[in-house]
Short mmCIF file of C-alpha atoms and ligand atoms in Angstrom, two decimals:
data_model
loop_
_atom_site.label_atom_id
_atom_site.label_comp_id
_atom_site.label_asym_id
_atom_site.label_seq_id
_atom_site.Cartn_x
_atom_site.Cartn_y
_atom_site.Cartn_z
CA MET G 1 70.56 124.54 107.63
CA GLU G 2 70.92 123.27 104.07
CA THR G 3 74.20 121.44 103.36
CA LYS G 4 76.32 123.05 100.66
CA ALA G 5 76.83 120.83 97.61
CA ILE G 6 80.38 119.69 96.91
CA ASN G 7 81.78 118.79 93.52
CA LEU G 8 82.86 115.21 94.21
CA THR G 9 85.02 113.06 91.91
CA ALA G 10 86.46 109.60 92.57
CA ILE G 11 89.61 108.29 90.94
CA TYR G 12 90.49 104.72 91.77
CA PHE G 13 91.76 101.41 90.46
CA SER G 14 89.48 98.52 91.26
CA ALA G 15 89.96 95.17 89.53
CA THR G 16 87.67 93.05 91.71
CA ASP G 17 85.35 95.77 93.02
CA THR G 18 86.38 96.00 96.68
CA THR G 19 88.08 99.39 96.30
CA ARG G 20 85.05 100.72 94.39
CA ARG G 21 82.71 99.52 97.16
CA CYS G 22 84.88 101.22 99.80
CA VAL G 23 84.75 104.46 97.79
CA ALA G 24 80.95 104.21 97.59
CA GLY G 25 80.83 103.77 101.38
CA VAL G 26 82.81 106.98 101.93
CA ALA G 27 80.66 108.87 99.39
CA THR G 28 77.58 107.88 101.42
CA GLY G 29 79.16 109.44 104.51
CA LEU G 30 79.96 112.60 102.55
CA GLY G 31 76.24 112.82 101.72
CA GLN G 32 77.00 113.63 98.12
CA GLU G 33 76.56 111.94 94.74
CA LEU G 34 79.75 111.35 92.77
CA SER G 35 79.73 113.74 89.82
CA LYS G 36 82.46 111.73 88.11
CA GLU G 37 83.98 108.28 88.69
CA ILE G 38 87.13 107.05 86.97
CA ASN G 39 88.14 103.42 87.43
CA LEU G 40 91.65 103.21 86.04
CA ALA G 41 91.20 99.43 85.73
CA ASP G 42 88.85 100.28 82.83
CA ASP G 43 91.42 102.51 81.17
CA LEU G 44 94.91 103.18 82.43
CA GLU G 45 95.18 105.95 79.83
CA ALA G 46 92.06 107.76 81.12
CA VAL G 47 92.22 111.54 80.88
CA LEU G 48 92.25 112.93 84.43
CA PRO G 49 90.14 116.04 85.00
CA ALA G 50 91.70 119.43 85.74
CA PHE G 51 90.76 120.19 89.35
CA SER G 52 90.32 123.49 91.15
CA GLU G 53 90.09 124.41 94.83
CA ASN G 54 86.33 123.83 94.96
CA ASP G 55 86.69 120.16 94.01
CA VAL G 56 86.79 117.23 96.41
CA VAL G 57 88.50 114.12 95.05
CA ILE G 58 88.47 110.64 96.57
CA VAL G 59 91.65 108.89 95.41
CA ALA G 60 91.63 105.19 96.26
CA PHE G 61 93.88 102.26 95.39
CA PRO G 62 94.34 98.64 96.39
CA VAL G 63 97.61 97.71 98.04
CA TYR G 64 99.88 95.53 95.91
CA GLY G 65 102.95 94.20 97.72
CA GLY G 66 102.74 96.94 100.35
CA ARG G 67 102.79 99.67 97.68
CA LEU G 68 100.44 101.27 95.16
CA PRO G 69 100.09 99.17 92.00
CA MET G 70 103.00 100.21 89.80
CA GLN G 71 100.83 101.15 86.81
CA VAL G 72 98.67 103.55 88.83
CA SER G 73 101.53 105.34 90.51
CA ASP G 74 102.69 106.09 86.95
CA VAL G 75 99.23 107.47 86.09
CA LEU G 76 99.27 109.64 89.21
CA GLN G 77 102.40 111.42 88.00
CA ARG G 78 100.03 113.33 85.68
CA ILE G 79 97.43 114.32 88.29
CA SER G 80 97.23 117.97 89.30
CA GLY G 81 95.29 119.09 92.38
CA ASN G 82 95.42 122.89 92.04
CA ASN G 83 94.54 123.10 95.74
CA ALA G 84 91.52 120.75 95.52
CA ARG G 85 90.76 118.74 98.64
CA ALA G 86 91.55 115.01 98.55
CA ILE G 87 90.50 111.98 100.55
CA ALA G 88 93.31 109.41 100.28
CA MET G 89 92.38 105.75 100.68
CA VAL G 90 94.06 102.39 100.29
CA VAL G 91 92.30 99.04 100.45
CA TYR G 92 94.26 95.96 101.46
CA GLY G 93 93.61 92.24 101.79
CA ASN G 94 94.01 91.88 105.58
CA ARG G 95 97.80 91.34 105.46
CA ASP G 96 99.23 94.89 105.70
CA TYR G 97 99.31 98.16 103.79
CA ASP G 98 102.97 98.86 104.60
CA ASP G 99 104.01 102.02 102.70
CA ALA G 100 101.05 102.34 100.30
CA LEU G 101 99.13 105.08 102.11
CA LEU G 102 102.30 107.08 102.73
CA GLU G 103 103.16 106.75 99.04
CA LEU G 104 99.68 107.94 98.04
CA THR G 105 99.65 110.94 100.38
CA ASP G 106 103.18 111.92 99.24
CA ILE G 107 101.99 111.90 95.61
CA LEU G 108 98.86 113.91 96.42
CA ARG G 109 100.78 116.55 98.38
CA ASP G 110 103.35 116.88 95.60
CA ALA G 111 100.43 117.33 93.17
CA SER G 112 99.06 120.27 95.25
CA PHE G 113 96.07 118.61 96.91
CA ARG G 114 94.95 119.58 100.41
CA ILE G 115 94.38 116.22 102.11
CA VAL G 116 91.35 116.24 104.40
CA GLY G 117 91.40 112.57 105.37
CA GLN G 118 93.45 109.42 104.90
CA GLY G 119 92.54 105.84 105.62
CA ALA G 120 93.40 102.18 105.10
CA PHE G 121 90.46 99.79 104.73
CA ILE G 122 90.12 96.08 104.21
CA GLY G 123 88.80 94.19 101.18
CA GLN G 124 88.73 90.50 100.33
CA HIS G 125 92.19 89.44 99.17
CA SER G 126 91.92 89.26 95.40
CA ILE G 127 94.53 86.49 95.08
CA PHE G 128 93.70 84.52 98.23
CA PRO G 129 89.95 85.15 98.77
CA ALA G 130 89.85 83.10 101.98
CA VAL G 131 91.77 86.01 103.55
CA GLY G 132 89.57 89.01 104.31
CA ALA G 133 86.69 86.99 102.82
CA LEU G 134 83.63 89.02 101.77
CA ARG G 135 85.03 92.32 103.02
CA PRO G 136 84.14 95.14 103.02
CA ASP G 137 81.26 93.75 105.09
CA ASP G 138 78.48 95.60 106.94
CA LYS G 139 80.79 96.60 109.78
CA ASP G 140 83.37 97.95 107.31
CA LEU G 141 80.69 99.87 105.42
CA LEU G 142 79.57 101.57 108.64
CA GLN G 143 83.15 102.59 109.36
CA LEU G 144 83.67 103.81 105.79
CA ARG G 145 80.55 105.91 106.16
CA GLU G 146 81.78 107.30 109.48
CA PHE G 147 85.10 108.22 107.84
CA GLY G 148 83.13 110.02 105.10
CA GLU G 149 81.06 111.90 107.68
CA GLU G 150 84.20 113.06 109.53
CA CYS G 151 85.80 114.15 106.24
CA ARG G 152 82.64 116.10 105.40
CA LYS G 153 82.98 118.15 108.60
CA ALA G 154 86.56 119.03 107.66
CA ILE G 155 85.46 119.93 104.12
CA ASP G 156 82.61 122.12 105.36
CA ALA G 157 85.05 124.07 107.54
CA GLU G 158 86.20 125.71 104.25
CA ALA G 159 89.75 125.99 105.59
CA LYS G 160 92.65 127.49 103.63
CA SER G 161 94.82 124.59 104.77
CA TYR G 162 94.63 121.39 106.81
CA LYS G 163 96.99 119.82 109.32
CA LEU G 164 97.45 116.08 108.95
CA ASP G 165 100.35 113.94 110.14
CA ALA G 166 101.89 111.46 107.71
CA PRO G 167 100.37 107.96 107.90
CA LYS G 168 102.47 104.94 108.89
CA GLY G 169 105.13 103.84 106.43
CA ASN G 170 108.78 104.30 105.56
CA ARG G 171 110.75 106.24 102.98
CA PRO G 172 112.30 104.93 100.82
CA TYR G 173 109.24 102.77 100.26
CA LYS G 174 109.34 98.97 100.11
CA LYS G 175 110.72 97.67 96.83
CA ALA G 176 107.84 97.07 94.41
CA ALA G 177 107.54 93.43 93.35
CA GLY G 178 105.02 91.36 91.40
CA VAL G 179 103.67 88.01 92.54
CA PRO G 180 104.67 84.67 91.02
CA VAL G 181 101.11 83.43 90.38
CA HIS G 182 98.80 84.20 87.44
CA PRO G 183 95.31 82.97 86.57
CA LYS G 184 94.35 81.08 83.44
CA ALA G 185 91.42 78.97 82.20
CA ASP G 186 91.05 75.36 81.20
CA GLU G 187 90.57 75.42 77.44
CA ALA G 188 87.51 73.16 77.75
CA ASP G 189 85.73 75.53 80.20
CA CYS G 190 86.30 78.69 78.14
CA LYS G 191 83.41 79.79 75.91
CA ARG G 192 85.67 82.27 74.10
CA CYS G 193 83.37 85.22 74.81
CA GLY G 194 86.45 87.48 74.97
CA ILE G 195 85.25 89.48 77.98
CA CYS G 196 88.36 88.75 80.05
CA ALA G 197 90.67 89.82 77.21
CA ASP G 198 88.65 93.02 76.82
CA LYS G 199 88.65 93.83 80.56
CA CYS G 200 92.25 92.94 81.44
CA PRO G 201 93.76 96.33 82.37
CA VAL G 202 97.18 95.51 80.92
CA GLY G 203 96.32 93.44 77.84
CA ALA G 204 97.77 90.18 79.18
CA ILE G 205 95.09 87.93 77.60
CA PRO G 206 95.34 87.24 73.86
CA ALA G 207 91.92 87.73 72.19
CA ASP G 208 92.40 84.64 70.00
CA ARG G 209 93.37 82.35 72.94
CA PRO G 210 91.57 83.88 75.96
CA PHE G 211 92.09 80.80 78.12
CA THR G 212 95.83 81.65 78.24
CA THR G 213 97.73 84.47 80.00
CA ASP G 214 100.95 86.27 79.19
CA ASN G 215 102.59 85.92 82.61
CA GLU G 216 105.24 88.52 81.74
CA ILE G 217 102.54 91.20 81.41
CA CYS G 218 99.93 89.99 83.95
CA ILE G 219 99.83 91.96 87.22
CA SER G 220 97.70 89.28 88.97
CA CYS G 221 94.88 91.77 89.61
CA GLY G 222 92.18 89.07 89.39
CA ARG G 223 89.89 91.03 87.12
CA CYS G 224 89.65 88.25 84.51
CA ILE G 225 88.40 85.84 87.20
CA TYR G 226 85.91 88.44 88.43
CA VAL G 227 84.41 89.12 84.98
CA CYS G 228 84.29 85.55 83.62
CA SER G 229 80.65 84.54 83.97
CA ASN G 230 81.62 80.94 83.15
CA LYS G 231 83.98 80.82 86.14
CA ALA G 232 86.59 79.43 83.76
CA ARG G 233 89.60 81.44 84.94
CA ARG G 234 91.33 80.62 88.21
CA TYR G 235 94.62 80.39 90.04
CA SER G 236 96.00 76.88 90.35
CA GLY G 237 99.25 74.95 90.82
CA ILE G 238 101.56 73.97 93.65
CA THR G 239 103.03 77.46 94.19
CA TYR G 240 99.56 79.00 94.47
CA ASN G 241 98.26 76.31 96.81
CA THR G 242 101.35 76.42 99.03
CA ILE G 243 101.38 80.22 99.38
CA GLY G 244 97.58 80.19 99.84
CA THR G 245 97.74 77.75 102.75
CA LEU G 246 100.47 79.80 104.43
CA PHE G 247 98.61 83.05 103.81
CA LYS G 248 95.38 81.75 105.27
CA ALA G 249 97.18 80.43 108.37
CA THR G 250 99.09 83.69 108.90
CA PHE G 251 96.76 86.52 107.87
CA SER G 252 93.21 85.42 108.64
CA LYS G 253 92.84 87.27 111.96
CA ARG G 254 90.50 90.19 111.30
CA LYS G 255 92.18 93.59 110.97
CA SER G 256 90.31 96.85 111.46
CA PRO G 257 90.31 99.92 109.27
CA SER G 258 92.32 102.91 110.46
CA TRP G 259 91.91 106.51 109.40
CA THR G 260 92.77 110.08 110.36
CA VAL G 261 90.93 113.26 109.48
CA ALA G 262 92.77 116.56 109.15
CA THR G 263 92.40 119.55 111.44
CA PRO G 264 91.23 122.59 109.46
CA ILE G 265 93.53 125.62 109.87
CA LEU G 266 91.16 128.58 109.72
C1 FMN K 1 99.31 91.71 93.09
C2 FMN K 1 98.60 91.88 94.40
C3 FMN K 1 99.33 92.19 95.54
C4 FMN K 1 98.67 92.37 96.76
N1 FMN K 1 99.40 92.73 97.86
C5 FMN K 1 98.77 92.92 99.03
C6 FMN K 1 99.50 93.33 100.19
O1 FMN K 1 100.68 93.64 100.14
N2 FMN K 1 98.84 93.40 101.37
C7 FMN K 1 97.51 93.09 101.49
O2 FMN K 1 96.99 93.10 102.60
N3 FMN K 1 96.77 92.78 100.39
C8 FMN K 1 97.36 92.69 99.17
N4 FMN K 1 96.63 92.37 98.06
C9 FMN K 1 95.16 92.28 98.17
C10 FMN K 1 94.47 93.54 97.65
O3 FMN K 1 95.05 94.71 98.17
C11 FMN K 1 92.97 93.51 98.03
O4 FMN K 1 92.41 92.30 97.67
C12 FMN K 1 92.18 94.66 97.43
O5 FMN K 1 90.96 94.70 98.13
C13 FMN K 1 91.89 94.48 95.95
O6 FMN K 1 91.18 95.59 95.45
P1 FMN K 1 90.14 95.54 94.23
O7 FMN K 1 89.08 94.53 94.57
O8 FMN K 1 89.57 96.91 94.18
O9 FMN K 1 90.89 95.17 93.00
C14 FMN K 1 97.26 92.20 96.83
C15 FMN K 1 96.54 91.87 95.68
C16 FMN K 1 97.19 91.73 94.48
C17 FMN K 1 96.38 91.44 93.26
S1 SF4 K 2 85.69 85.48 80.11
FE1 SF4 K 2 85.84 83.30 80.62
S2 SF4 K 2 84.68 82.25 79.04
FE2 SF4 K 2 85.02 84.34 78.31
S3 SF4 K 2 86.89 84.18 77.07
FE3 SF4 K 2 87.53 84.70 79.14
S4 SF4 K 2 87.97 82.72 80.15
FE4 SF4 K 2 86.78 82.31 78.31
S1 SF4 K 3 95.38 88.33 83.07
FE1 SF4 K 3 96.41 89.11 84.88
S2 SF4 K 3 96.42 91.33 84.62
FE2 SF4 K 3 94.91 90.53 83.18
S3 SF4 K 3 92.97 90.62 84.27
FE3 SF4 K 3 93.80 88.57 84.64
S4 SF4 K 3 94.95 88.77 86.56
FE4 SF4 K 3 94.58 90.87 85.79
#
């Protein structure tokens, strides 16, 4: 029997590419090309499509301080599901995802999405890359694919509604907080190509002095490090090294993805 095509969109925020790679893994399991992909790290002002009940939308975010990144939860206030089906995903750096998946599923339900699957997956920690190093790896990608395959079965059931228990987490959610470390470059290493200033999602890098960072604006997403082909930008300093050592000692033990797929109510 031929599989029916689904109209698949992905909306995510991915500064250092781990969330995007997790989304691609799930899309493989769904057996469907993405018709549209919006990385909010490219444009926090991006116009979000108007969805209808035939759409399937993967909505995926990294976990920042046990929550969704503040800027993207603001963007999500203007998303409207109109009964489209959603796959809710968070990607975290092997510490914990705390209330982030609960926060995401609450937002999606309030925006009239029918959630067919929800999951928390692991990506290399974008501030402390020794934690969750090189993830998602092959094992993760297999599990992401499996999650996608299970979601596809729920989607193909063409149900009017879906039953899915809330993921772990507490309301009110954890207090959102930034981190006290921010990357910058040594002036001598910087070739002044301007790419980091162009790609910073919040405009924290001045175009005329791209080796510096406005720490008041920076959300520590790590994108400037990821895009600098000269490897000029990095975290440094006593605070960073001290937290990094503690983090590595405490959170290096491998965590496994967890997900739940909804029961179609026919
Ligand atoms: C500001 C900030 C806060 C973070 N907080 C957490 C956290 O609470 N728990 C965790 O396990 N990982 C945390 N991480 C790690 C990211 O969730 C993880 O590296 C994610 O894969 C990054 O996604 P991206 O590569 O798509 O940008 C944090 C990263 C940043 C930049
Ligand atoms: S991307 Fe790297 S080399 Fe280019 S301006 Fe930024 S810090 Fe300098
Ligand atoms: S300056 Fe801060 S906010 Fe901008 S890309 Fe770098 S880490 Fe992200």
